[in-house]
Amino acid sequence: MNSKLWSDLVKEAFDKTLIVTKFFCALHLTTTYVFTPAYVFGPSMLPTFNISGDYVLAEKISTRLGKVGRNDIVLIRSPEDPRKIVTKRIVGVEGDDVRYSLNPERDDTFETIVVPKGHVWIEGDNKYMSRDSKNFGPVPYGMIQGRIFWKVWPFESFGSVERRTI
Amino acid sequence: MKRLNFLWNVSKNFFTCGIIGLTISDRYISIVPIRGGSMSPTFNPHWSTSVKTYSGDRVLVEKLCLDKYKFSLGDVVVFCSPSNHKEKCVKRITALPGDWVSSPYSYDAVKIPDGHCWVEGDNSASSLDSKSIGPVPLGLIKGRATHIIWPPQRIGKVEQTIPRGRIDF
């Protein structure tokens, strides 16, 4: 009788652990392959995102299929610090000519660069306060973590992120 | 009815194993086949393009190092090729941010920028690596090769050899 009680208990514990494990695995797979919530803050994407922080959703499917292109806002791993993920807008994809100015507030001199194969050119919407490809050059496509498609919070701006034309 | 129930149970178990396995291979450890001879003699020592039947070594790749992106000199890493995100490369890190390396095409030393590393294949004669593509961002790294697990006679640890030809200042 006693041993039956124990075996029941072990089976019960195993089942419960399995349910929790399955839940976390499903959560991991959703945030890795389907979509993930993200918290975006800082001045570099003004006026699209607030300085104080927005909650957004980023989808991973088009990133994986290689469908991310010009004008998409992406989460991208910073080339200067791989622990940081930044939010920027893709301005040019491979083969594009990109015209940019190094010091937008001081002078009007522009430089032109061709984006190399497999890379993207990223810029913040607020070009005066953004550390982006102007500083560190084109970024490999493999660093893109997801495309932001939906704003969740603050509630007034709930809705899809519009594709702005440049 | 009984048969339907049985099928349902089997598919449920398959699904469970699938999601658990995929999570483990994403987050902790996975097995990667090596093709090409750019890392010989560490991997594929007898690789040649004429022998098609020879299948490459299989290595164990751990992904826990991606939490902090801390790597040390001599680590063998798997990373996405910077020019094609669908292609994975396996190379050895020979310099970390802040180090200096001698550039093969000029007599200058190149400083590795923050968040980048210098990767080279062990077989420097036939390897497409940082000597031609420049420093690689650490963010492209997908894991660190720790053990060879196949073929059986070559099971063993991947050693961190100290790269030669590095300049110290």
mmCIF file of C-alpha atoms in Angstrom:
data_model
loop_
_atom_site.group_PDB
_atom_site.id
_atom_site.type_symbol
_atom_site.label_atom_id
_atom_site.label_comp_id
_atom_site.label_asym_id
_atom_site.label_seq_id
_atom_site.Cartn_x
_atom_site.Cartn_y
_atom_site.Cartn_z
ATOM 1 C CA MET A 1 0.000 0.000 0.000
ATOM 2 C CA ASN A 2 2.735 2.352 0.947
ATOM 3 C CA SER A 3 4.738 1.674 -2.200
ATOM 4 C CA LYS A 4 1.656 2.282 -4.337
ATOM 5 C CA LEU A 5 1.237 5.652 -2.686
ATOM 6 C CA TRP A 6 4.819 6.541 -3.521
ATOM 7 C CA SER A 7 4.593 5.467 -7.118
ATOM 8 C CA ASP A 8 1.432 7.515 -7.513
ATOM 9 C CA LEU A 9 3.180 10.500 -6.032
ATOM 10 C CA VAL A 10 6.177 10.132 -8.358
ATOM 11 C CA LYS A 11 3.914 9.773 -11.380
ATOM 12 C CA GLU A 12 1.951 12.834 -10.341
ATOM 13 C CA ALA A 13 5.128 14.882 -9.873
ATOM 14 C CA PHE A 14 6.456 13.723 -13.231
ATOM 15 C CA ASP A 15 3.226 14.675 -15.002
ATOM 16 C CA LYS A 16 3.175 18.120 -13.412
ATOM 17 C CA THR A 17 6.829 18.760 -14.327
ATOM 18 C CA LEU A 18 6.140 17.666 -17.880
ATOM 19 C CA ILE A 19 3.269 20.129 -18.176
ATOM 20 C CA VAL A 20 5.432 23.002 -16.928
ATOM 21 C CA THR A 21 8.307 21.994 -19.232
ATOM 22 C CA LYS A 22 5.966 21.807 -22.205
ATOM 23 C CA PHE A 23 4.600 25.233 -21.392
ATOM 24 C CA PHE A 24 8.063 26.814 -21.289
ATOM 25 C CA CYS A 25 9.157 25.034 -24.454
ATOM 26 C CA ALA A 26 6.080 26.258 -26.297
ATOM 27 C CA LEU A 27 6.748 29.764 -24.992
ATOM 28 C CA HIS A 28 10.348 29.603 -26.183
ATOM 29 C CA LEU A 29 9.363 28.357 -29.627
ATOM 30 C CA THR A 30 6.728 31.086 -30.007
ATOM 31 C CA THR A 31 9.119 33.880 -29.088
ATOM 32 C CA THR A 32 11.878 32.434 -31.278
ATOM 33 C CA TYR A 33 9.965 31.494 -34.404
ATOM 34 C CA VAL A 34 6.635 33.356 -34.446
ATOM 35 C CA PHE A 35 6.556 36.644 -32.587
ATOM 36 C CA THR A 36 7.948 38.251 -29.472
ATOM 37 C CA PRO A 37 7.005 41.210 -27.313
ATOM 38 C CA ALA A 38 9.621 43.922 -26.978
ATOM 39 C CA TYR A 39 10.070 47.115 -25.033
ATOM 40 C CA VAL A 40 11.445 49.975 -27.104
ATOM 41 C CA PHE A 41 12.772 53.165 -25.575
ATOM 42 C CA GLY A 42 15.227 55.963 -26.231
ATOM 43 C CA PRO A 43 15.365 58.986 -28.492
ATOM 44 C CA SER A 44 16.664 57.372 -31.667
ATOM 45 C CA MET A 45 13.293 56.369 -33.149
ATOM 46 C CA LEU A 46 11.360 59.577 -32.452
ATOM 47 C CA PRO A 47 8.666 60.339 -33.680
ATOM 48 C CA THR A 48 7.665 56.731 -34.441
ATOM 49 C CA PHE A 49 8.296 55.515 -30.909
ATOM 50 C CA ASN A 50 8.190 57.545 -27.704
ATOM 51 C CA ILE A 51 11.284 58.437 -25.762
ATOM 52 C CA SER A 52 9.787 57.007 -22.563
ATOM 53 C CA GLY A 53 9.144 53.589 -23.972
ATOM 54 C CA ASP A 54 6.609 51.633 -26.004
ATOM 55 C CA TYR A 55 5.580 48.012 -25.870
ATOM 56 C CA VAL A 56 5.571 46.482 -29.331
ATOM 57 C CA LEU A 57 5.260 43.098 -31.018
ATOM 58 C CA ALA A 58 7.940 41.883 -33.404
ATOM 59 C CA GLU A 59 7.400 38.972 -35.751
ATOM 60 C CA LYS A 60 10.159 36.549 -36.683
ATOM 61 C CA ILE A 61 8.742 34.795 -39.735
ATOM 62 C CA SER A 62 9.657 37.341 -42.397
ATOM 63 C CA THR A 63 13.132 37.695 -40.885
ATOM 64 C CA ARG A 64 13.702 33.974 -41.237
ATOM 65 C CA LEU A 65 12.378 33.888 -44.789
ATOM 66 C CA GLY A 66 14.566 36.829 -45.806
ATOM 67 C CA LYS A 67 11.580 39.050 -46.631
ATOM 68 C CA VAL A 68 12.620 42.028 -44.505
ATOM 69 C CA GLY A 69 13.268 44.999 -46.737
ATOM 70 C CA ARG A 70 13.407 48.754 -47.031
ATOM 71 C CA ASN A 71 11.310 50.862 -44.587
ATOM 72 C CA ASP A 72 10.778 48.012 -42.151
ATOM 73 C CA ILE A 73 11.478 48.730 -38.492
ATOM 74 C CA VAL A 74 13.574 45.928 -37.072
ATOM 75 C CA LEU A 75 15.060 44.722 -33.835
ATOM 76 C CA ILE A 76 18.731 44.241 -34.580
ATOM 77 C CA ARG A 77 21.686 43.142 -32.493
ATOM 78 C CA SER A 78 24.097 46.025 -32.052
ATOM 79 C CA PRO A 79 27.403 45.335 -33.812
ATOM 80 C CA GLU A 80 29.233 47.249 -31.120
ATOM 81 C CA ASP A 81 27.819 45.297 -28.183
ATOM 82 C CA PRO A 82 26.233 41.915 -28.976
ATOM 83 C CA ARG A 83 24.355 41.900 -25.655
ATOM 84 C CA LYS A 84 22.298 44.912 -26.734
ATOM 85 C CA ILE A 85 19.392 44.822 -29.165
ATOM 86 C CA VAL A 86 18.496 48.117 -30.825
ATOM 87 C CA THR A 87 15.515 49.274 -32.871
ATOM 88 C CA LYS A 88 16.192 50.933 -36.208
ATOM 89 C CA ARG A 89 14.653 51.369 -39.626
ATOM 90 C CA ILE A 90 16.166 49.651 -42.658
ATOM 91 C CA VAL A 91 17.079 52.311 -45.195
ATOM 92 C CA GLY A 92 18.912 50.200 -47.744
ATOM 93 C CA VAL A 93 19.360 46.537 -48.594
ATOM 94 C CA GLU A 94 22.195 44.879 -50.492
ATOM 95 C CA GLY A 95 23.147 46.646 -53.713
ATOM 96 C CA ASP A 96 21.430 49.941 -52.827
ATOM 97 C CA ASP A 97 23.160 53.307 -52.990
ATOM 98 C CA VAL A 98 22.743 55.040 -49.648
ATOM 99 C CA ARG A 99 23.325 58.756 -49.253
ATOM 100 C CA TYR A 100 24.019 59.891 -45.726
ATOM 101 C CA SER A 101 25.542 62.811 -43.893
ATOM 102 C CA LEU A 102 27.949 62.302 -41.057
ATOM 103 C CA ASN A 103 27.007 65.435 -39.113
ATOM 104 C CA PRO A 104 23.386 66.285 -39.882
ATOM 105 C CA GLU A 105 23.235 69.266 -37.567
ATOM 106 C CA ARG A 106 26.454 70.895 -38.691
ATOM 107 C CA ASP A 107 26.863 70.643 -42.430
ATOM 108 C CA ASP A 108 25.188 69.376 -45.565
ATOM 109 C CA THR A 109 27.963 67.238 -46.971
ATOM 110 C CA PHE A 110 26.774 63.842 -48.059
ATOM 111 C CA GLU A 111 28.563 60.619 -48.691
ATOM 112 C CA THR A 112 27.335 57.764 -50.847
ATOM 113 C CA ILE A 113 27.996 54.114 -50.190
ATOM 114 C CA VAL A 114 26.876 50.885 -51.847
ATOM 115 C CA VAL A 115 25.535 48.381 -49.305
ATOM 116 C CA PRO A 116 27.576 45.143 -49.654
ATOM 117 C CA LYS A 117 26.094 41.705 -50.263
ATOM 118 C CA GLY A 118 24.118 40.267 -47.358
ATOM 119 C CA HIS A 119 24.114 43.515 -45.400
ATOM 120 C CA VAL A 120 21.528 46.186 -44.567
ATOM 121 C CA TRP A 121 21.864 49.876 -43.870
ATOM 122 C CA ILE A 122 19.986 50.904 -40.711
ATOM 123 C CA GLU A 123 19.157 54.376 -39.450
ATOM 124 C CA GLY A 124 17.094 55.794 -36.642
ATOM 125 C CA ASP A 125 14.130 57.997 -37.536
ATOM 126 C CA ASN A 126 15.599 60.760 -35.421
ATOM 127 C CA LYS A 127 18.772 61.294 -37.365
ATOM 128 C CA TYR A 128 20.166 63.825 -34.905
ATOM 129 C CA MET A 129 20.265 61.442 -31.955
ATOM 130 C CA SER A 130 20.863 57.981 -33.255
ATOM 131 C CA ARG A 131 23.820 55.649 -33.285
ATOM 132 C CA ASP A 132 23.366 53.650 -36.435
ATOM 133 C CA SER A 133 25.011 52.704 -39.715
ATOM 134 C CA LYS A 134 26.334 56.263 -40.022
ATOM 135 C CA ASN A 135 28.682 55.356 -37.174
ATOM 136 C CA PHE A 136 29.360 51.669 -37.648
ATOM 137 C CA GLY A 137 28.619 51.022 -41.298
ATOM 138 C CA PRO A 138 26.393 48.360 -42.863
ATOM 139 C CA VAL A 139 25.231 45.488 -40.641
ATOM 140 C CA PRO A 140 24.978 41.809 -41.692
ATOM 141 C CA TYR A 141 21.426 40.543 -42.270
ATOM 142 C CA GLY A 142 22.016 37.736 -39.787
ATOM 143 C CA MET A 143 21.942 40.234 -36.928
ATOM 144 C CA ILE A 144 18.256 41.092 -37.496
ATOM 145 C CA GLN A 145 16.116 39.672 -34.698
ATOM 146 C CA GLY A 146 12.618 40.556 -35.842
ATOM 147 C CA ARG A 147 10.355 43.013 -37.648
ATOM 148 C CA ILE A 148 8.181 45.271 -35.506
ATOM 149 C CA PHE A 149 4.601 45.218 -36.762
ATOM 150 C CA TRP A 150 2.285 46.148 -33.888
ATOM 151 C CA LYS A 151 2.266 48.745 -31.138
ATOM 152 C CA VAL A 152 0.605 47.527 -27.963
ATOM 153 C CA TRP A 153 1.176 50.210 -25.369
ATOM 154 C CA PRO A 154 0.552 53.186 -24.804
ATOM 155 C CA PHE A 155 -3.086 52.522 -25.565
ATOM 156 C CA GLU A 156 -3.694 55.623 -27.754
ATOM 157 C CA SER A 157 -1.267 54.378 -30.376
ATOM 158 C CA PHE A 158 -2.482 50.737 -30.323
ATOM 159 C CA GLY A 159 -2.367 49.426 -33.862
ATOM 160 C CA SER A 160 -0.083 48.434 -36.686
ATOM 161 C CA VAL A 161 3.156 50.280 -37.271
ATOM 162 C CA GLU A 162 2.676 52.198 -40.483
ATOM 163 C CA ARG A 163 5.213 51.859 -43.239
ATOM 164 C CA ARG A 164 6.578 55.300 -43.832
ATOM 165 C CA THR A 165 7.920 56.124 -47.258
ATOM 166 C CA ILE A 166 11.220 57.915 -47.395
ATOM 167 C CA MET B 1 -12.233 3.991 -31.303
ATOM 168 C CA LYS B 2 -9.362 2.357 -29.500
ATOM 169 C CA ARG B 3 -7.174 2.732 -32.548
ATOM 170 C CA LEU B 4 -8.012 6.425 -32.856
ATOM 171 C CA ASN B 5 -7.107 6.905 -29.241
ATOM 172 C CA PHE B 6 -3.777 5.165 -29.812
ATOM 173 C CA LEU B 7 -2.979 7.382 -32.804
ATOM 174 C CA TRP B 8 -3.856 10.455 -30.803
ATOM 175 C CA ASN B 9 -1.485 9.388 -28.007
ATOM 176 C CA VAL B 10 1.370 8.699 -30.419
ATOM 177 C CA SER B 11 1.026 12.044 -32.139
ATOM 178 C CA LYS B 12 0.812 13.794 -28.790
ATOM 179 C CA ASN B 13 4.063 12.164 -27.680
ATOM 180 C CA PHE B 14 5.750 13.076 -30.953
ATOM 181 C CA PHE B 15 4.694 16.671 -30.511
ATOM 182 C CA THR B 16 5.998 16.794 -26.936
ATOM 183 C CA CYS B 17 9.348 15.310 -27.912
ATOM 184 C CA GLY B 18 9.540 17.703 -30.836
ATOM 185 C CA ILE B 19 9.061 20.884 -28.885
ATOM 186 C CA ILE B 20 11.370 19.790 -26.074
ATOM 187 C CA GLY B 21 14.078 18.725 -28.509
ATOM 188 C CA LEU B 22 13.839 21.906 -30.537
ATOM 189 C CA THR B 23 14.067 24.026 -27.390
ATOM 190 C CA ILE B 24 17.137 22.158 -26.182
ATOM 191 C CA SER B 25 18.852 22.485 -29.539
ATOM 192 C CA ASP B 26 17.986 26.199 -29.663
ATOM 193 C CA ARG B 27 19.067 27.124 -26.186
ATOM 194 C CA TYR B 28 21.548 24.609 -24.845
ATOM 195 C CA ILE B 29 23.224 22.155 -27.131
ATOM 196 C CA SER B 30 22.976 20.911 -30.695
ATOM 197 C CA ILE B 31 24.821 18.752 -33.191
ATOM 198 C CA VAL B 32 26.282 20.282 -36.323
ATOM 199 C CA PRO B 33 27.839 18.446 -39.295
ATOM 200 C CA ILE B 34 31.045 19.956 -40.651
ATOM 201 C CA ARG B 35 31.608 20.187 -44.372
ATOM 202 C CA GLY B 36 34.752 21.352 -46.082
ATOM 203 C CA GLY B 37 38.389 21.236 -45.183
ATOM 204 C CA SER B 38 38.946 24.744 -43.884
ATOM 205 C CA MET B 39 39.285 23.530 -40.278
ATOM 206 C CA SER B 40 41.547 20.528 -40.897
ATOM 207 C CA PRO B 41 43.366 19.020 -39.063
ATOM 208 C CA THR B 42 40.983 19.813 -36.176
ATOM 209 C CA PHE B 43 37.917 18.703 -38.146
ATOM 210 C CA ASN B 44 37.810 16.609 -41.324
ATOM 211 C CA PRO B 45 41.555 15.862 -41.503
ATOM 212 C CA HIS B 46 41.176 13.714 -44.617
ATOM 213 C CA TRP B 47 38.775 15.957 -46.455
ATOM 214 C CA SER B 48 39.191 16.237 -50.173
ATOM 215 C CA THR B 49 36.796 17.384 -52.852
ATOM 216 C CA SER B 50 37.345 14.258 -54.939
ATOM 217 C CA VAL B 51 36.005 11.827 -52.313
ATOM 218 C CA LYS B 52 32.280 12.410 -52.173
ATOM 219 C CA THR B 53 31.436 9.487 -49.907
ATOM 220 C CA TYR B 54 33.354 10.831 -46.948
ATOM 221 C CA SER B 55 30.856 12.419 -44.614
ATOM 222 C CA GLY B 56 32.158 15.129 -42.369
ATOM 223 C CA ASP B 57 32.689 15.150 -38.648
ATOM 224 C CA ARG B 58 29.765 15.837 -36.332
ATOM 225 C CA VAL B 59 30.425 18.239 -33.500
ATOM 226 C CA LEU B 60 28.566 19.201 -30.352
ATOM 227 C CA VAL B 61 27.788 22.928 -30.205
ATOM 228 C CA GLU B 62 26.911 24.529 -26.902
ATOM 229 C CA LYS B 63 24.845 27.702 -26.835
ATOM 230 C CA LEU B 64 25.028 28.765 -23.219
ATOM 231 C CA CYS B 65 27.931 31.075 -24.069
ATOM 232 C CA LEU B 66 25.417 33.240 -25.974
ATOM 233 C CA ASP B 67 23.973 34.555 -22.702
ATOM 234 C CA LYS B 68 26.947 36.794 -22.090
ATOM 235 C CA TYR B 69 28.783 36.648 -25.434
ATOM 236 C CA LYS B 70 32.006 35.937 -23.606
ATOM 237 C CA PHE B 71 34.511 34.079 -25.717
ATOM 238 C CA SER B 72 38.165 33.339 -25.246
ATOM 239 C CA LEU B 73 41.000 33.092 -27.689
ATOM 240 C CA GLY B 74 41.159 29.780 -29.486
ATOM 241 C CA ASP B 75 37.444 28.968 -29.191
ATOM 242 C CA VAL B 76 35.977 27.254 -32.229
ATOM 243 C CA VAL B 77 32.684 28.973 -33.019
ATOM 244 C CA VAL B 78 29.770 28.532 -35.404
ATOM 245 C CA PHE B 79 28.566 31.770 -36.954
ATOM 246 C CA CYS B 80 26.382 33.042 -39.798
ATOM 247 C CA SER B 81 28.388 34.177 -42.764
ATOM 248 C CA PRO B 82 28.214 37.994 -42.909
ATOM 249 C CA SER B 83 27.479 37.996 -46.631
ATOM 250 C CA ASN B 84 24.817 35.264 -46.554
ATOM 251 C CA HIS B 85 22.711 34.779 -43.445
ATOM 252 C CA LYS B 86 21.597 31.280 -44.421
ATOM 253 C CA GLU B 87 25.141 29.938 -44.480
ATOM 254 C CA LYS B 88 26.899 28.827 -41.292
ATOM 255 C CA CYS B 89 30.670 28.796 -40.934
ATOM 256 C CA VAL B 90 32.911 27.117 -38.364
ATOM 257 C CA LYS B 91 36.152 28.905 -37.558
ATOM 258 C CA ARG B 92 38.535 29.580 -34.713
ATOM 259 C CA ILE B 93 38.626 32.942 -32.906
ATOM 260 C CA THR B 94 42.147 34.298 -33.106
ATOM 261 C CA ALA B 95 41.611 37.813 -31.798
ATOM 262 C CA LEU B 96 39.052 39.534 -29.578
ATOM 263 C CA PRO B 97 37.920 43.207 -29.361
ATOM 264 C CA GLY B 98 40.838 45.478 -28.630
ATOM 265 C CA ASP B 99 43.485 43.074 -29.959
ATOM 266 C CA TRP B 100 45.731 43.839 -32.879
ATOM 267 C CA VAL B 101 46.205 41.524 -35.822
ATOM 268 C CA SER B 102 48.576 41.778 -38.728
ATOM 269 C CA SER B 103 46.746 42.329 -41.941
ATOM 270 C CA PRO B 104 47.855 39.945 -44.689
ATOM 271 C CA TYR B 105 47.664 42.476 -47.510
ATOM 272 C CA SER B 106 49.534 45.345 -45.947
ATOM 273 C CA TYR B 107 52.186 45.644 -43.296
ATOM 274 C CA ASP B 108 49.842 47.466 -40.909
ATOM 275 C CA ALA B 109 48.308 46.023 -37.809
ATOM 276 C CA VAL B 110 44.505 46.174 -37.628
ATOM 277 C CA LYS B 111 42.699 46.846 -34.364
ATOM 278 C CA ILE B 112 39.569 44.765 -33.818
ATOM 279 C CA PRO B 113 36.595 47.105 -33.156
ATOM 280 C CA ASP B 114 34.267 46.678 -30.179
ATOM 281 C CA GLY B 115 31.858 43.769 -30.495
ATOM 282 C CA HIS B 116 33.809 42.071 -33.274
ATOM 283 C CA CYS B 117 36.294 39.228 -33.457
ATOM 284 C CA TRP B 118 38.855 37.884 -35.890
ATOM 285 C CA VAL B 119 38.215 34.335 -37.093
ATOM 286 C CA GLU B 120 40.535 32.069 -39.017
ATOM 287 C CA GLY B 121 40.387 28.487 -40.239
ATOM 288 C CA ASP B 122 43.023 26.077 -39.014
ATOM 289 C CA ASN B 123 43.908 25.222 -42.576
ATOM 290 C CA SER B 124 45.003 28.678 -43.643
ATOM 291 C CA ALA B 125 45.684 27.552 -47.194
ATOM 292 C CA SER B 126 42.034 26.895 -48.078
ATOM 293 C CA SER B 127 39.861 28.946 -45.799
ATOM 294 C CA LEU B 128 37.591 31.884 -46.408
ATOM 295 C CA ASP B 129 37.924 33.815 -43.170
ATOM 296 C CA SER B 130 38.627 37.204 -41.642
ATOM 297 C CA LYS B 131 41.695 37.558 -43.823
ATOM 298 C CA SER B 132 39.355 38.201 -46.718
ATOM 299 C CA ILE B 133 36.106 39.353 -45.083
ATOM 300 C CA GLY B 134 37.489 41.353 -42.165
ATOM 301 C CA PRO B 135 36.353 41.305 -38.538
ATOM 302 C CA VAL B 136 33.084 39.467 -37.848
ATOM 303 C CA PRO B 137 30.476 40.872 -35.394
ATOM 304 C CA LEU B 138 30.107 38.747 -32.265
ATOM 305 C CA GLY B 139 26.329 38.955 -32.686
ATOM 306 C CA LEU B 140 26.504 36.549 -35.625
ATOM 307 C CA ILE B 141 27.953 33.781 -33.469
ATOM 308 C CA LYS B 142 25.486 30.936 -32.918
ATOM 309 C CA GLY B 143 27.469 28.636 -30.635
ATOM 310 C CA ARG B 144 30.788 27.167 -29.560
ATOM 311 C CA ALA B 145 32.010 23.760 -30.714
ATOM 312 C CA THR B 146 33.128 21.726 -27.732
ATOM 313 C CA HIS B 147 33.346 18.024 -28.677
ATOM 314 C CA ILE B 148 33.651 15.865 -31.748
ATOM 315 C CA ILE B 149 31.099 13.060 -31.440
ATOM 316 C CA TRP B 150 31.270 11.328 -34.814
ATOM 317 C CA PRO B 151 33.064 9.334 -36.331
ATOM 318 C CA PRO B 152 33.625 7.144 -33.253
ATOM 319 C CA GLN B 153 37.398 6.865 -33.565
ATOM 320 C CA ARG B 154 37.720 10.641 -33.358
ATOM 321 C CA ILE B 155 35.485 11.284 -30.320
ATOM 322 C CA GLY B 156 37.094 13.847 -28.093
ATOM 323 C CA LYS B 157 37.327 17.407 -26.950
ATOM 324 C CA VAL B 158 37.986 20.286 -29.311
ATOM 325 C CA GLU B 159 41.172 21.870 -28.082
ATOM 326 C CA GLN B 160 41.696 25.589 -27.711
ATOM 327 C CA THR B 161 44.993 25.953 -29.471
ATOM 328 C CA ILE B 162 46.735 29.242 -29.053
ATOM 329 C CA PRO B 163 46.860 30.836 -32.443
ATOM 330 C CA ARG B 164 50.217 31.679 -33.861
ATOM 331 C CA GLY B 165 51.206 34.803 -35.703
ATOM 332 C CA ARG B 166 49.440 37.194 -33.381
ATOM 333 C CA ILE B 167 51.151 40.424 -32.471
ATOM 334 C CA ASP B 168 51.277 41.437 -28.844
ATOM 335 C CA PHE B 169 51.881 45.014 -27.825
#
